[in-house]
CSV table of C-alpha atoms and ligand atoms in Angstrom, one decimal:
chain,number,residue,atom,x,y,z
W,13,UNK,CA,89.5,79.7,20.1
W,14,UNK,CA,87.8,79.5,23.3
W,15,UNK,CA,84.2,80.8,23.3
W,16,UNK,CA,83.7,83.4,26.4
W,17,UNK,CA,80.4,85.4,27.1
W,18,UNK,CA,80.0,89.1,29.3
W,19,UNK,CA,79.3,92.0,29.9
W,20,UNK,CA,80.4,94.4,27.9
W,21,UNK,CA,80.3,98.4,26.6
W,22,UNK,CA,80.0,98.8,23.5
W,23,UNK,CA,80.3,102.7,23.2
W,24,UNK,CA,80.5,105.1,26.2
W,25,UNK,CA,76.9,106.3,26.0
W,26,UNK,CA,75.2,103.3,26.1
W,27,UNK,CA,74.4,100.6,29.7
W,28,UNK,CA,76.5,97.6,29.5
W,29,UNK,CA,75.0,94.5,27.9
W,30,UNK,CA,75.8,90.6,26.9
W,31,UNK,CA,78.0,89.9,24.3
W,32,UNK,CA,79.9,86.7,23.5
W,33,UNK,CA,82.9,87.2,22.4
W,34,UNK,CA,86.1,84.4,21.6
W,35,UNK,CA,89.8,84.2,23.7
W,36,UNK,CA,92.8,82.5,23.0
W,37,UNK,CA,93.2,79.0,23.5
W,38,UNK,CA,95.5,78.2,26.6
W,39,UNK,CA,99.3,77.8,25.3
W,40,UNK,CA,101.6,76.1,27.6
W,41,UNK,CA,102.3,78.3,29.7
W,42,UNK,CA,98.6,79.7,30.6
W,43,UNK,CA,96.1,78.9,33.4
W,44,UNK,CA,92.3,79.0,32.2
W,45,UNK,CA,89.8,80.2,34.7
W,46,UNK,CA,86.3,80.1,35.3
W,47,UNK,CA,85.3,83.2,37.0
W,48,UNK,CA,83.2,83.0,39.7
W,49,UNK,CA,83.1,86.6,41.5
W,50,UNK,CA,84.3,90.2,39.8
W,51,UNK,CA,84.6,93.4,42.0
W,52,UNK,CA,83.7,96.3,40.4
W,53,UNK,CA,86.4,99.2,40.3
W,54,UNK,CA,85.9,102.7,39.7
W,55,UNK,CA,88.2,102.5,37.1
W,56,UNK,CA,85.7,99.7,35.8
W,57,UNK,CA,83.4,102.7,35.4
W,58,UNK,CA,86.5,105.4,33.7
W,59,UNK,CA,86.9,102.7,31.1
W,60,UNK,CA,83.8,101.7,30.1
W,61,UNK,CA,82.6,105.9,29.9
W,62,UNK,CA,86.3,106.4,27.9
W,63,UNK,CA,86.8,108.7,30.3
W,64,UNK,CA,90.2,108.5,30.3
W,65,UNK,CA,90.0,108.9,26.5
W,66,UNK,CA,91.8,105.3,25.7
W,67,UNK,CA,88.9,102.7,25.5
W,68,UNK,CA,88.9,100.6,22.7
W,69,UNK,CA,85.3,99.1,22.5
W,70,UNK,CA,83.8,97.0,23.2
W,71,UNK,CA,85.5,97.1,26.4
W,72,UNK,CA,84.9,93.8,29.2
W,73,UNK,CA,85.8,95.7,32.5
W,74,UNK,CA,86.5,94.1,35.6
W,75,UNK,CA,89.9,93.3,37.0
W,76,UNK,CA,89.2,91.9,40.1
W,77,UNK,CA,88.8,88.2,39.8
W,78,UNK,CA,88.2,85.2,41.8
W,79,UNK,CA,88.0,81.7,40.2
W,80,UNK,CA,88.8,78.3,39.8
W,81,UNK,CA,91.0,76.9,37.7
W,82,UNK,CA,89.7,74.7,35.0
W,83,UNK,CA,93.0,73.9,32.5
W,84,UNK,CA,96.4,74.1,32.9
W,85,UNK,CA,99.1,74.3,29.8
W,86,UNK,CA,101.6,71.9,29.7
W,87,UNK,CA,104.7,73.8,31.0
W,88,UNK,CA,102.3,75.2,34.2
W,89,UNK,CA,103.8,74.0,37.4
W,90,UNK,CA,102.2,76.7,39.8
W,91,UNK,CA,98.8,75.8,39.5
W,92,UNK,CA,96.3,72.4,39.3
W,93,UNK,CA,92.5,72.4,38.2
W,94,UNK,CA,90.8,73.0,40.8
W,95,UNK,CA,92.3,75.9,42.7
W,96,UNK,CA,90.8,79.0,43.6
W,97,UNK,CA,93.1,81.8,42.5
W,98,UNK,CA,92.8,85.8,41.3
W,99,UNK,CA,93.8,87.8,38.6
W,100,UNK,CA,93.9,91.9,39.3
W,101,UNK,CA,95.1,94.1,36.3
W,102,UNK,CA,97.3,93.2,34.8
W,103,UNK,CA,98.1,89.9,33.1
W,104,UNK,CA,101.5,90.4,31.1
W,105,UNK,CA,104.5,92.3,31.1
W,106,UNK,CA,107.8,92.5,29.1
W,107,UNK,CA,109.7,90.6,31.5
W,108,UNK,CA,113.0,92.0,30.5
W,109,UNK,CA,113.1,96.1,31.3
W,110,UNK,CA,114.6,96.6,34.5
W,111,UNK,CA,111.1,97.4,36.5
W,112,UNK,CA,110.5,93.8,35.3
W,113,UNK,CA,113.4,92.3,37.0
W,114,UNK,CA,112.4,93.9,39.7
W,115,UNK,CA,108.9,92.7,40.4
W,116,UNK,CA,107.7,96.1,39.8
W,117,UNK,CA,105.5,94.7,36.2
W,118,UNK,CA,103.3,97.7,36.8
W,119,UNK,CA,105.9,100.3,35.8
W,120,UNK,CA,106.7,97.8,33.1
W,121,UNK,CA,109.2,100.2,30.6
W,122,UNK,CA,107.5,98.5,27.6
W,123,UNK,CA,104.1,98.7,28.9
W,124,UNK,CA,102.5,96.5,30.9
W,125,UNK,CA,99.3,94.2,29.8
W,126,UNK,CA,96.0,95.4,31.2
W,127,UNK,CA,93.2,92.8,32.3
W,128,UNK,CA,91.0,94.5,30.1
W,129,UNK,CA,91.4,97.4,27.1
W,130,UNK,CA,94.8,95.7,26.3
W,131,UNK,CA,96.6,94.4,23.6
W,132,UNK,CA,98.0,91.2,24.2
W,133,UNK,CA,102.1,90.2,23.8
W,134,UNK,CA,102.0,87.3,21.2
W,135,UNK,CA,99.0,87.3,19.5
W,136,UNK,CA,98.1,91.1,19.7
W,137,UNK,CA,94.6,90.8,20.1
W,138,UNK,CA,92.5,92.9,22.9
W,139,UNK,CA,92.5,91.7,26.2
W,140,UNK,CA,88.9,90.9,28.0
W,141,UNK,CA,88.7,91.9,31.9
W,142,UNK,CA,86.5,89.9,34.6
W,143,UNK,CA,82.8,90.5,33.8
W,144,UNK,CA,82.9,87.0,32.3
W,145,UNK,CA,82.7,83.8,32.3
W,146,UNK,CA,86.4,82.6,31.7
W,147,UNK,CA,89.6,83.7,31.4
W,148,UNK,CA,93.0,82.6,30.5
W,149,UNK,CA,96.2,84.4,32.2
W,150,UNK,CA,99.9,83.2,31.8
W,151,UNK,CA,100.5,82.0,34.6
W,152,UNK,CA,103.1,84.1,35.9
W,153,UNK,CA,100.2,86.7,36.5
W,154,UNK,CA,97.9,84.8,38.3
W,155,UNK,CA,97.6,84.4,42.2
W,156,UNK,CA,96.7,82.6,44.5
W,157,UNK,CA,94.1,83.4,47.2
W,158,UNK,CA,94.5,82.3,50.6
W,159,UNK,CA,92.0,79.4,51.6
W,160,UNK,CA,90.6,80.8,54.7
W,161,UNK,CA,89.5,84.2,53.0
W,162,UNK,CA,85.7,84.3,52.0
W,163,UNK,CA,86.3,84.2,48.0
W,164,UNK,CA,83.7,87.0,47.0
W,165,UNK,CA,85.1,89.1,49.6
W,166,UNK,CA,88.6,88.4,48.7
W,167,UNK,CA,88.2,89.6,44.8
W,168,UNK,CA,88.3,93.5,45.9
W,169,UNK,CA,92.0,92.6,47.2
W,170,UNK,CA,93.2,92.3,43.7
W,171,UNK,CA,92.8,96.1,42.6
W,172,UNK,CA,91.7,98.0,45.3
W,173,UNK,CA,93.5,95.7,48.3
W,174,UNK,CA,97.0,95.9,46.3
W,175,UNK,CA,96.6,99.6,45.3
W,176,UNK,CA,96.5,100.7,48.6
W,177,UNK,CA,98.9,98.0,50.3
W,178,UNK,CA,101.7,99.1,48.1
W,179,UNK,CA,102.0,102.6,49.1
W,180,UNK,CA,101.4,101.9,53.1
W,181,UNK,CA,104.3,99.1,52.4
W,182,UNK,CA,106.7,102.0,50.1
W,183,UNK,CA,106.3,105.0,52.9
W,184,UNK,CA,106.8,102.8,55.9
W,185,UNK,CA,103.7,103.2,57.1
W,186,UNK,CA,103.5,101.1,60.7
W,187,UNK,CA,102.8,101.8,64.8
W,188,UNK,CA,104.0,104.9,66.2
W,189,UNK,CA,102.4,107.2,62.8
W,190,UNK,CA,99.1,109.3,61.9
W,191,UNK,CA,98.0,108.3,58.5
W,192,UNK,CA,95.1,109.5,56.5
W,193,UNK,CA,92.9,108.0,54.3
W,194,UNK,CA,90.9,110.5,51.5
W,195,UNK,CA,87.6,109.3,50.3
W,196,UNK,CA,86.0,106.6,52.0
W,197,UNK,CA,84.6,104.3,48.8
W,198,UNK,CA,86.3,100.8,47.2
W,199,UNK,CA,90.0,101.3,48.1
W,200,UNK,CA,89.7,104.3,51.3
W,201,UNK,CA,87.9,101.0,52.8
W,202,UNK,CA,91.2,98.6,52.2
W,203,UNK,CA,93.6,101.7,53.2
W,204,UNK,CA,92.1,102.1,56.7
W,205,UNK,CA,91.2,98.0,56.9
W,206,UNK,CA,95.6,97.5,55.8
W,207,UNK,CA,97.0,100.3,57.8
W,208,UNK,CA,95.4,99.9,60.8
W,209,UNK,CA,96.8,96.3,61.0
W,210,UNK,CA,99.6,98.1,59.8
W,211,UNK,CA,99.9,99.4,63.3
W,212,UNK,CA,99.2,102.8,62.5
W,213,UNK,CA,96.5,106.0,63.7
W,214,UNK,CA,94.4,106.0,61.0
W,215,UNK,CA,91.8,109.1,60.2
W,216,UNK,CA,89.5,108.9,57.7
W,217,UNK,CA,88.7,112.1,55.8
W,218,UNK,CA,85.2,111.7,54.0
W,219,UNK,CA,83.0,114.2,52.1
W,220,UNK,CA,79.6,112.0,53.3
W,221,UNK,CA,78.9,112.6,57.2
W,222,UNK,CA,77.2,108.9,57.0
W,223,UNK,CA,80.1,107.2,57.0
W,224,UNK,CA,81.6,108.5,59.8
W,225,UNK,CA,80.4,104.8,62.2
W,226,UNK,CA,81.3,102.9,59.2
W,227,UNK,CA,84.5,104.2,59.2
W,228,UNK,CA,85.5,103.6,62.4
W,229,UNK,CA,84.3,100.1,62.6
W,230,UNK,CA,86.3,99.1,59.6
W,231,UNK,CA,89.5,100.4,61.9
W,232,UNK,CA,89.9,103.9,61.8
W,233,UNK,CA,90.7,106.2,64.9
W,234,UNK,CA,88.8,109.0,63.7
W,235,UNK,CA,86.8,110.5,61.2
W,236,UNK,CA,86.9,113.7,59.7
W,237,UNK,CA,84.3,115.5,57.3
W,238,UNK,CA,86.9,117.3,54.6
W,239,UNK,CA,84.1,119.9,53.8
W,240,UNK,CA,84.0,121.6,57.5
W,241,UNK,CA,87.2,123.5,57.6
W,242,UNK,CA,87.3,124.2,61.7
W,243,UNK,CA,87.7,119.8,61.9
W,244,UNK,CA,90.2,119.5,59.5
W,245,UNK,CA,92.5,123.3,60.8
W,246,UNK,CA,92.5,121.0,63.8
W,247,UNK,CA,94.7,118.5,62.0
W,248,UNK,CA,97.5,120.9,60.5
W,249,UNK,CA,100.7,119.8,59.9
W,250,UNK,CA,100.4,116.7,62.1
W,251,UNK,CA,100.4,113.8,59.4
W,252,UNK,CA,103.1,111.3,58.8
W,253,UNK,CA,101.5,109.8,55.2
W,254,UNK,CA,98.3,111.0,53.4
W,255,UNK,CA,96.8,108.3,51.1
W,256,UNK,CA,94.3,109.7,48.5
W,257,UNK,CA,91.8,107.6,46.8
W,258,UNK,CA,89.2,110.4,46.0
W,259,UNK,CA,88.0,109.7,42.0
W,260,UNK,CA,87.2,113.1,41.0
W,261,UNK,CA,89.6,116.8,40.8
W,262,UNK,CA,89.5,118.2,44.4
W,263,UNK,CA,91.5,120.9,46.0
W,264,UNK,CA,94.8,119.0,47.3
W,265,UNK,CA,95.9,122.1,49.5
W,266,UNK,CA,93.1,121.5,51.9
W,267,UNK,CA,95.2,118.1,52.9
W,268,UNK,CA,98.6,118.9,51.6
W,269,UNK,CA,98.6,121.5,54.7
W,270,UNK,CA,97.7,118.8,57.3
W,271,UNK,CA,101.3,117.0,56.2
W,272,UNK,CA,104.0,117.5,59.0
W,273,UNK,CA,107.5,118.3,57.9
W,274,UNK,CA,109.2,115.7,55.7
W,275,UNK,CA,105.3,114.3,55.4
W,276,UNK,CA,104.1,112.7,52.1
W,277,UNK,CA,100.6,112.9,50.5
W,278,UNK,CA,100.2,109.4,47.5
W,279,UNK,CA,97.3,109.6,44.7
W,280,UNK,CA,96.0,107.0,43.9
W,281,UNK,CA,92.5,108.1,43.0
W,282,UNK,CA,92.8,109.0,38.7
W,283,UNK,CA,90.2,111.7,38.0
W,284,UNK,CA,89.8,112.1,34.3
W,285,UNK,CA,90.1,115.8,34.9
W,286,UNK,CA,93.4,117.2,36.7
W,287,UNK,CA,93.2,118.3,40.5
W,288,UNK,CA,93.8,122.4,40.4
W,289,UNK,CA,97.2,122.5,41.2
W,290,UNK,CA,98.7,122.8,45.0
W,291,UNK,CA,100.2,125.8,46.4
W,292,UNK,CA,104.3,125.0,45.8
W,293,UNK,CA,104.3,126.7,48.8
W,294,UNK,CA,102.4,124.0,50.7
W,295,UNK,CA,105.3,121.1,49.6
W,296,UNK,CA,108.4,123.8,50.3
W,297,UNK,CA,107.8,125.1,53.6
W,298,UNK,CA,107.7,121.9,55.1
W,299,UNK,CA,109.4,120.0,52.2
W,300,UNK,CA,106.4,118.1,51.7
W,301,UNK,CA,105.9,115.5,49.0
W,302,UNK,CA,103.4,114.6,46.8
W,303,UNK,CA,103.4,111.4,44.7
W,304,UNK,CA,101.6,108.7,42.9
W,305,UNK,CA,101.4,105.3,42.7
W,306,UNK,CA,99.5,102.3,40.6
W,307,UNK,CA,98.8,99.1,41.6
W,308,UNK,CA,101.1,96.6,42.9
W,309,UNK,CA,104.0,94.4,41.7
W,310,UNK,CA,103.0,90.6,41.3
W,311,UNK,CA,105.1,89.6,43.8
W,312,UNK,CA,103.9,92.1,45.9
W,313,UNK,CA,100.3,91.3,45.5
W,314,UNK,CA,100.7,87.6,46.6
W,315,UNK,CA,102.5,89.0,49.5
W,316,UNK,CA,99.8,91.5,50.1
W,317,UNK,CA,97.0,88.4,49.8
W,318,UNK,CA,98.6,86.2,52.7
W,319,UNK,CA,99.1,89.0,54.9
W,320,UNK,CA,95.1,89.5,54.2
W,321,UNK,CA,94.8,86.1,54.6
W,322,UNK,CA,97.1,86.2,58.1
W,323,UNK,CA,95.1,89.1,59.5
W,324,UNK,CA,91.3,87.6,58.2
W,325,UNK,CA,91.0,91.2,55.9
W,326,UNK,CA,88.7,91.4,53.2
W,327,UNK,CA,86.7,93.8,51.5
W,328,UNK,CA,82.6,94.9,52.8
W,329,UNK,CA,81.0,93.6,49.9
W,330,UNK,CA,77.5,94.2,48.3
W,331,UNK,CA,77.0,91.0,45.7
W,332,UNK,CA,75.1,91.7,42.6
W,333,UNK,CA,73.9,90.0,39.9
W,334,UNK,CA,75.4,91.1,36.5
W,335,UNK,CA,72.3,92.1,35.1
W,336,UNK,CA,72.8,95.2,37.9
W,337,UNK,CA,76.0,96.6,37.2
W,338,UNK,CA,74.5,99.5,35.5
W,339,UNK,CA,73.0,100.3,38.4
W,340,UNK,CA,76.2,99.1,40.6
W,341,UNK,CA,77.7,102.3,38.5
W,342,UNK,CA,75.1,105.1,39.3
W,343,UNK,CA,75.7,104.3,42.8
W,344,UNK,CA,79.4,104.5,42.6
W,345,UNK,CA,79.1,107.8,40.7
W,346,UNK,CA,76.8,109.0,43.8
W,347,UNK,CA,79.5,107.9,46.7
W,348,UNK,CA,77.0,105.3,47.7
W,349,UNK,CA,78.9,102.1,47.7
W,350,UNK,CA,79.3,99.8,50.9
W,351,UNK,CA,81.8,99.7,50.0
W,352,UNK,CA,82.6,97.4,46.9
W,353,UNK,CA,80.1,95.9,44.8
W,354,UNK,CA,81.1,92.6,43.9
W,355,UNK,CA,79.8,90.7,40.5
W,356,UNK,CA,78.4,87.0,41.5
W,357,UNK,CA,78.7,85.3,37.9
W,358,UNK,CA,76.6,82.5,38.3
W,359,UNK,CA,74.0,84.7,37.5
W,360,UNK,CA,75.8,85.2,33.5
W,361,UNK,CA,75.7,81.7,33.4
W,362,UNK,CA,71.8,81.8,34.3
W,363,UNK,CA,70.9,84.2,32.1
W,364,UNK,CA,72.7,82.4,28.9
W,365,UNK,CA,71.1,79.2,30.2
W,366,UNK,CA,67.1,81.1,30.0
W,367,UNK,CA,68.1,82.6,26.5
V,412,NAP,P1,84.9,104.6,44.7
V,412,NAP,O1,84.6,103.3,45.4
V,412,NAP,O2,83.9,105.3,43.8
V,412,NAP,O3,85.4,105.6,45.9
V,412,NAP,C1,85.9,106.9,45.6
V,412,NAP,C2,85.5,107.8,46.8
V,412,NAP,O4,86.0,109.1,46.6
V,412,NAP,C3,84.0,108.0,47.1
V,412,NAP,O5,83.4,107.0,47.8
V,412,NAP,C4,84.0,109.3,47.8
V,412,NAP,O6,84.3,109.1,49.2
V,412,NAP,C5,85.2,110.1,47.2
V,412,NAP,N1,84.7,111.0,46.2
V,412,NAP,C6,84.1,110.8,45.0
V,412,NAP,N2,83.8,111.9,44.4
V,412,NAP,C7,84.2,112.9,45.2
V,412,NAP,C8,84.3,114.3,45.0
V,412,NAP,N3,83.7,114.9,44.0
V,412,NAP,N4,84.9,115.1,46.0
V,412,NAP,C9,85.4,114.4,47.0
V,412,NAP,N5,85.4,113.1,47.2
V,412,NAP,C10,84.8,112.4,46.3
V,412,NAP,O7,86.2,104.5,43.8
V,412,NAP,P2,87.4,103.4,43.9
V,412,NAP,O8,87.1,102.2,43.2
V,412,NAP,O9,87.9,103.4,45.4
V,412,NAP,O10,88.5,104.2,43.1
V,412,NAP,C11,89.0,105.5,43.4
V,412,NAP,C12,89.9,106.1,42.4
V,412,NAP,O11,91.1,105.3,42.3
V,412,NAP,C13,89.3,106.0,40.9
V,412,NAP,O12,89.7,107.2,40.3
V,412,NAP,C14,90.0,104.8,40.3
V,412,NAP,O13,90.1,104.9,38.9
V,412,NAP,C15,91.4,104.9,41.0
V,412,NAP,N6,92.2,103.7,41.0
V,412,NAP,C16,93.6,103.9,40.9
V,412,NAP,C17,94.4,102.8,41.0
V,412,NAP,C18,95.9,103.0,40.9
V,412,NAP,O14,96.6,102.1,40.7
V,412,NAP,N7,96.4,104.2,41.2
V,412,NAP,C19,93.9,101.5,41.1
V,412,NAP,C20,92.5,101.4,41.3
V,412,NAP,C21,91.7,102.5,41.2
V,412,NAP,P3,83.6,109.9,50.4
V,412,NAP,O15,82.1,109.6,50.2
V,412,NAP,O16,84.2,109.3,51.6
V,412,NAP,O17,84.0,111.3,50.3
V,413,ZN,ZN1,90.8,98.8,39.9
């Protein structure tokens, strides 16, 4: 087994601390990794607080990883030690239901493999996420991250950078359309950073006035604070695409309304507790949609990474040391992120090193 130290939950009461923990040796068709910088996702926090009542513990969050490789299995033709690549969240997949075959592993029919809180296809042991020193990914699942990309700031693209780019890409989002972007935190950041390159009139809808210059030097058009109701009446029924990355229940109506006919609002955000539900009069009056969406496809997230890497996008990171994710949390839970707090792991290594 290989030996692997992190950071880990060990209940959903208690601050994450060290543990060391083992992972599977690399077969011949996995890529080991040594893990260099881990954003830190709001789902991150879900997990480790069981929030969505599936944790198995102890849980090793973090699914947003930058690295270099370190070993290659036999059969491995992608990849050489050496290379700086990413894993995002997921690391396995059936590969034979028909949303495999696809590309679309996140809607894998047999359930795909989570970077962390996941049960592993051969051996059927628990899967370990980022906040750690190493990790070892079939190599079908890992990708590759364009070289002119700062590497911390590049991490944040494997969750939050694919999670947004995959709806913009699915509704045709481009020039000529008035998108908005709810919730201005780790992926409301991305959405306005990928759909203004997208071509499109992006306005940001926020519930913290603060943001609002923020906002519209990261690309957005305008800015609108959701809580005053005369700003957003001013938008009504003029929106193309809504993306909504909010992380806690909210009233849906309030945007729902500021669709156009034929207009679509996407969750993404995934409160533990539901939204109340919209007005079906809101979605059939203007036969509005509203939909979901997880993730990205692994095909899809390589293409989303070189059109990053073609437009110079990353994420606005705040580096910590692990010994401050705790904290890194709290200030999630408060809205007060700027806007994604990104693990530097030499610092695991340090502490292991002083003990
Ligand atoms: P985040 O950095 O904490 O940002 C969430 C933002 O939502 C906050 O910055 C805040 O923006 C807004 N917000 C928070 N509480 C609110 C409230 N009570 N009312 C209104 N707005 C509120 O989180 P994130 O990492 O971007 O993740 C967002 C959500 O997406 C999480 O639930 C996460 O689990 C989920 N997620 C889903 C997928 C997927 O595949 N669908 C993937 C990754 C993450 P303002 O200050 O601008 O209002
Ligand atoms: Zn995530």
């Amino acid at each position: 087994m290989l030996k692997s130290a992190g950071y880990a939950a060990v209940n959903a009461e208690e601050p994450l601390r060290l543990w060391e923990f083992e992972r599977r040796e690399p077969g011949p068709h996995d890529v080991q990794i040594e893990i260099e910088y881990c954003g830190v996702c709001h789902s991150d926090l879900h997990a480790a607080r069981n929030e969505w009542g599936n944790t198995v513990y102890p849980v090793v969050p973090g699914h947003e990883i930058v690295g270099r490789v370190t070993r290659t299995g036999a059969h491995v033709t992608r990849f050489q030690v050496g290379d700086r690549v990413g894993v995002g969240c997921m690391v396995d997949s059936c590969q034979r239901c028909a949303s495999c075959a696809q590309g679309l592993e996140q809607y894998c029919e047999n359930g795909f493999v989570g970077t962390y809180n996941g049960e592993e296809m051969h051996t059927g042991g628990l899967t370990y996420g980022g906040y750690s020193s190493n990790i070892v990914v079939t190599e079908k699942f890992v990708l590759r991250i364009p070289d002119n990309l700062d590497p911390a700031a590049a991490a944040p693209l494997l969750c939050a950078g694919i999670t947004t780019y995959s709806p913009l890409r699915r509704w045709k989002v481009g020039r000529g359309q008035k998108v908005g972007v709810v919730g201005l935190g780790g992926l409301g950041h991305m959405a306005i950073k990928l759909a203004h390159a997208m071509g499109a009139h992006v306005v940001q809808f926020t519930t913290s006035p603060g943001k609002r210059d923020d906002a519209m030097r990261l690309g957005a058009d305008e800015v609108v604070i959701s809580k005053d109701q005369e700003q957003m009446a001013k938008h009504a029924n003029s929106f193309d695409f809504i993306l909504n990355t909010v992380a806690a229940p909210h009233n849906l109506d309030a945007f729902l309304t500021l669709l156009k006919r034929d207009g679509t609002m996407t969750l993404v955000g995934a409160p533990a507790e539901p939204h109340p539900s919209p007005a079906v009069f809101n979605l059939i009056m203007r036969r509005r949609s509203l939909a979901g969406s997880l993730i990205g496809g692994i095909a899809e997230t390589q293409e989303m990474l070189d059109f990053c890497g073609a437009h110079g996008i990353t994420a606005d990171i705040e580096m910590i040391p692990i010994q401050r994710i705790n904290e890194a949390f709290d200030h999630m839970l408060r809205s007060d992120v700027k806007y994604r707090f990104v693990i530097d792991m030499a610092t695991l290594k340090e502490e292991r090193r002083a003990d």
